[in-house]
Amino acid sequence: NAGVTQTPKFRVLKTGQSMTLLCAQDMNHEYMYWYRQDPGMGLRLIHYSVGEGTTAKGEVPDGYNVSRLKKQNFLLGLESAAPSQTSVYFCASSYAGTQNTEAFFGQGTRLTVV
Amino acid sequence: GEDVEQSLFLSVREGDSSVINCTYTDSSSTYLYWYKQEPGAGLQLLTYIFSNMDMKQDQRLTVLLNKKDKHLSLRIADTQTGDSAIYFCAETDHHRDDKIIFGKGTRLHILP
């Protein structure tokens, strides 16, 4: 059981380049999230999705776009990367509903924009 | 809007108890959680408490919930070097949208 898988694990981009981070989960979770983690700033929510075909903005959505075309996948796109987007990105997923909504996290993607 | 606050750093001597505190604003939170993040890894659920409880104990971990003050704490007894990590407080509100709201994390540093 793979859980939550993020690809790639590491990436270096030049300013202005674009890229897509892929998150895949095999637990049939409705909710999926993208976070960034920076020293001294903690975990900040970028975008999230409450189900296939839906997305919503989080705390720091500017400069990012997302898509949830399939329930198991949540893509995070950077159209024109900036050095301020250098960070570690985490994807997570969880069930919805009136049950314990434990979030399962991927191992992270370390992105450097030069 | 909903918010979860916690201090960013805590230093504790090995063998002492660690107490990590968290405050939240959503009075209708359903579940409150503690997650642990070890270096180079993602977050993993450590323990959770349902909002109608005020205490939960699991081996060296004790979670205390004060609903009146919207205060959650995690006590780690006999702190070990392996407890060195970042601890995140989180909450969900099933009456809202089940979205999980995380605090910014408390880095626990163990002193020899």
PDB file of C-alpha atoms in Angstrom, chain B:
ATOM      1  CA  GLY B   1     -11.708  32.383  10.279  1.00  0.00           C
ATOM      2  CA  GLU B   2     -10.256  29.335  11.887  1.00  0.00           C
ATOM      3  CA  ASP B   3      -6.722  29.504  13.257  1.00  0.00           C
ATOM      4  CA  VAL B   4      -4.332  27.299  15.203  1.00  0.00           C
ATOM      5  CA  GLU B   5      -1.412  28.838  17.116  1.00  0.00           C
ATOM      6  CA  GLN B   6       1.629  27.276  18.749  1.00  0.00           C
ATOM      7  CA  SER B   7       5.068  28.455  19.756  1.00  0.00           C
ATOM      8  CA  LEU B   8       7.860  27.671  17.288  1.00  0.00           C
ATOM      9  CA  PHE B   9      10.539  26.288  19.609  1.00  0.00           C
ATOM     10  CA  LEU B  10      10.906  24.289  22.823  1.00  0.00           C
ATOM     11  CA  SER B  11      14.092  23.009  24.478  1.00  0.00           C
ATOM     12  CA  VAL B  12      13.919  20.237  27.093  1.00  0.00           C
ATOM     13  CA  ARG B  13      16.550  18.195  28.896  1.00  0.00           C
ATOM     14  CA  GLU B  14      16.647  14.474  28.204  1.00  0.00           C
ATOM     15  CA  GLY B  15      14.585  12.627  30.811  1.00  0.00           C
ATOM     16  CA  ASP B  16      12.399  15.637  31.643  1.00  0.00           C
ATOM     17  CA  SER B  17       8.793  16.061  30.508  1.00  0.00           C
ATOM     18  CA  SER B  18       8.030  18.133  27.429  1.00  0.00           C
ATOM     19  CA  VAL B  19       4.815  20.111  27.224  1.00  0.00           C
ATOM     20  CA  ILE B  20       3.840  21.535  23.842  1.00  0.00           C
ATOM     21  CA  ASN B  21       0.924  23.946  23.839  1.00  0.00           C
ATOM     22  CA  CYS B  22      -1.580  24.954  21.186  1.00  0.00           C
ATOM     23  CA  THR B  23      -4.533  27.316  21.032  1.00  0.00           C
ATOM     24  CA  TYR B  24      -7.293  27.304  18.441  1.00  0.00           C
ATOM     25  CA  THR B  25     -10.161  29.609  17.543  1.00  0.00           C
ATOM     26  CA  ASP B  26     -12.854  27.313  16.140  1.00  0.00           C
ATOM     27  CA  SER B  27     -15.240  26.589  19.003  1.00  0.00           C
ATOM     28  CA  SER B  28     -16.927  23.795  17.043  1.00  0.00           C
ATOM     29  CA  SER B  29     -13.789  21.763  16.350  1.00  0.00           C
ATOM     30  CA  THR B  30     -14.608  18.081  16.182  1.00  0.00           C
ATOM     31  CA  TYR B  31     -11.204  16.420  16.354  1.00  0.00           C
ATOM     32  CA  LEU B  32      -7.876  17.823  17.530  1.00  0.00           C
ATOM     33  CA  TYR B  33      -4.629  16.197  16.503  1.00  0.00           C
ATOM     34  CA  TRP B  34      -0.928  16.089  17.179  1.00  0.00           C
ATOM     35  CA  TYR B  35       1.338  15.237  14.261  1.00  0.00           C
ATOM     36  CA  LYS B  36       5.078  14.569  14.398  1.00  0.00           C
ATOM     37  CA  GLN B  37       7.568  15.405  11.656  1.00  0.00           C
ATOM     38  CA  GLU B  38      11.021  13.856  11.856  1.00  0.00           C
ATOM     39  CA  PRO B  39      13.909  15.372   9.854  1.00  0.00           C
ATOM     40  CA  GLY B  40      13.550  14.883   6.109  1.00  0.00           C
ATOM     41  CA  ALA B  41      10.137  13.230   6.378  1.00  0.00           C
ATOM     42  CA  GLY B  42       6.474  14.082   6.038  1.00  0.00           C
ATOM     43  CA  LEU B  43       4.102  14.486   8.954  1.00  0.00           C
ATOM     44  CA  GLN B  44       2.697  11.453  10.731  1.00  0.00           C
ATOM     45  CA  LEU B  45      -0.257  11.311  13.078  1.00  0.00           C
ATOM     46  CA  LEU B  46       0.915  10.922  16.678  1.00  0.00           C
ATOM     47  CA  THR B  47      -2.370  11.028  18.548  1.00  0.00           C
ATOM     48  CA  TYR B  48      -5.773  12.687  18.445  1.00  0.00           C
ATOM     49  CA  ILE B  49      -8.608  13.571  20.797  1.00  0.00           C
ATOM     50  CA  PHE B  50     -12.295  13.911  20.167  1.00  0.00           C
ATOM     51  CA  SER B  51     -13.761  17.218  21.286  1.00  0.00           C
ATOM     52  CA  ASN B  52     -16.019  15.674  23.946  1.00  0.00           C
ATOM     53  CA  MET B  53     -12.971  14.328  25.819  1.00  0.00           C
ATOM     54  CA  ASP B  54     -10.670  16.315  28.073  1.00  0.00           C
ATOM     55  CA  MET B  55      -7.772  13.893  28.385  1.00  0.00           C
ATOM     56  CA  LYS B  56      -6.219  11.032  26.485  1.00  0.00           C
ATOM     57  CA  GLN B  57      -3.190   9.014  27.531  1.00  0.00           C
ATOM     58  CA  ASP B  58      -1.110   6.729  25.346  1.00  0.00           C
ATOM     59  CA  GLN B  59       2.093   5.381  26.914  1.00  0.00           C
ATOM     60  CA  ARG B  60       4.417   8.415  27.324  1.00  0.00           C
ATOM     61  CA  LEU B  61       1.970  10.788  25.652  1.00  0.00           C
ATOM     62  CA  THR B  62      -0.778  12.711  27.427  1.00  0.00           C
ATOM     63  CA  VAL B  63      -3.141  15.028  25.557  1.00  0.00           C
ATOM     64  CA  LEU B  64      -5.104  17.588  27.546  1.00  0.00           C
ATOM     65  CA  LEU B  65      -7.992  19.551  26.050  1.00  0.00           C
ATOM     66  CA  ASN B  66      -9.522  22.634  27.679  1.00  0.00           C
ATOM     67  CA  LYS B  67     -12.517  23.477  25.502  1.00  0.00           C
ATOM     68  CA  LYS B  68     -13.449  26.559  27.499  1.00  0.00           C
ATOM     69  CA  ASP B  69     -10.038  28.149  26.849  1.00  0.00           C
ATOM     70  CA  LYS B  70      -9.610  26.440  23.424  1.00  0.00           C
ATOM     71  CA  HIS B  71      -6.271  25.096  24.585  1.00  0.00           C
ATOM     72  CA  LEU B  72      -4.667  21.785  23.657  1.00  0.00           C
ATOM     73  CA  SER B  73      -1.442  20.411  25.062  1.00  0.00           C
ATOM     74  CA  LEU B  74       0.810  17.436  24.419  1.00  0.00           C
ATOM     75  CA  ARG B  75       2.927  16.130  27.273  1.00  0.00           C
ATOM     76  CA  ILE B  76       5.773  13.738  26.520  1.00  0.00           C
ATOM     77  CA  ALA B  77       7.037  12.022  29.659  1.00  0.00           C
ATOM     78  CA  ASP B  78      10.717  11.006  30.017  1.00  0.00           C
ATOM     79  CA  THR B  79      11.729  12.834  26.830  1.00  0.00           C
ATOM     80  CA  GLN B  80      14.240  10.907  24.713  1.00  0.00           C
ATOM     81  CA  THR B  81      16.586  12.023  21.919  1.00  0.00           C
ATOM     82  CA  GLY B  82      14.268  10.219  19.474  1.00  0.00           C
ATOM     83  CA  ASP B  83      11.527  12.665  20.400  1.00  0.00           C
ATOM     84  CA  SER B  84      13.452  15.462  18.698  1.00  0.00           C
ATOM     85  CA  ALA B  85      11.113  16.573  15.892  1.00  0.00           C
ATOM     86  CA  ILE B  86       8.588  19.211  14.885  1.00  0.00           C
ATOM     87  CA  TYR B  87       5.157  18.741  16.460  1.00  0.00           C
ATOM     88  CA  PHE B  88       2.077  20.102  14.729  1.00  0.00           C
ATOM     89  CA  CYS B  89      -1.264  20.783  16.335  1.00  0.00           C
ATOM     90  CA  ALA B  90      -4.286  20.475  13.992  1.00  0.00           C
ATOM     91  CA  GLU B  91      -8.059  20.581  14.105  1.00  0.00           C
ATOM     92  CA  THR B  92     -11.053  19.712  11.978  1.00  0.00           C
ATOM     93  CA  ASP B  93     -14.638  20.836  12.195  1.00  0.00           C
ATOM     94  CA  HIS B  94     -17.107  18.375  10.715  1.00  0.00           C
ATOM     95  CA  HIS B  95     -19.817  21.047  10.858  1.00  0.00           C
ATOM     96  CA  ARG B  96     -17.677  23.194   8.558  1.00  0.00           C
ATOM     97  CA  ASP B  97     -16.051  21.263   5.727  1.00  0.00           C
ATOM     98  CA  ASP B  98     -13.707  18.671   7.310  1.00  0.00           C
ATOM     99  CA  LYS B  99     -10.684  20.608   6.105  1.00  0.00           C
ATOM    100  CA  ILE B 100      -7.748  20.069   8.465  1.00  0.00           C
ATOM    101  CA  ILE B 101      -6.190  23.254   9.835  1.00  0.00           C
ATOM    102  CA  PHE B 102      -2.584  22.959  11.019  1.00  0.00           C
ATOM    103  CA  GLY B 103      -0.561  25.120  13.362  1.00  0.00           C
ATOM    104  CA  LYS B 104       2.905  26.184  12.258  1.00  0.00           C
ATOM    105  CA  GLY B 105       4.664  23.510  14.300  1.00  0.00           C
ATOM    106  CA  THR B 106       6.824  23.478  17.445  1.00  0.00           C
ATOM    107  CA  ARG B 107      10.419  22.311  17.048  1.00  0.00           C
ATOM    108  CA  LEU B 108      11.363  20.226  20.093  1.00  0.00           C
ATOM    109  CA  HIS B 109      15.082  20.273  20.849  1.00  0.00           C
ATOM    110  CA  ILE B 110      16.480  17.783  23.362  1.00  0.00           C
ATOM    111  CA  LEU B 111      19.364  18.941  25.534  1.00  0.00           C
ATOM    112  CA  PRO B 112      21.837  16.316  26.814  1.00  0.00           C
TER     113      PRO B 112
END
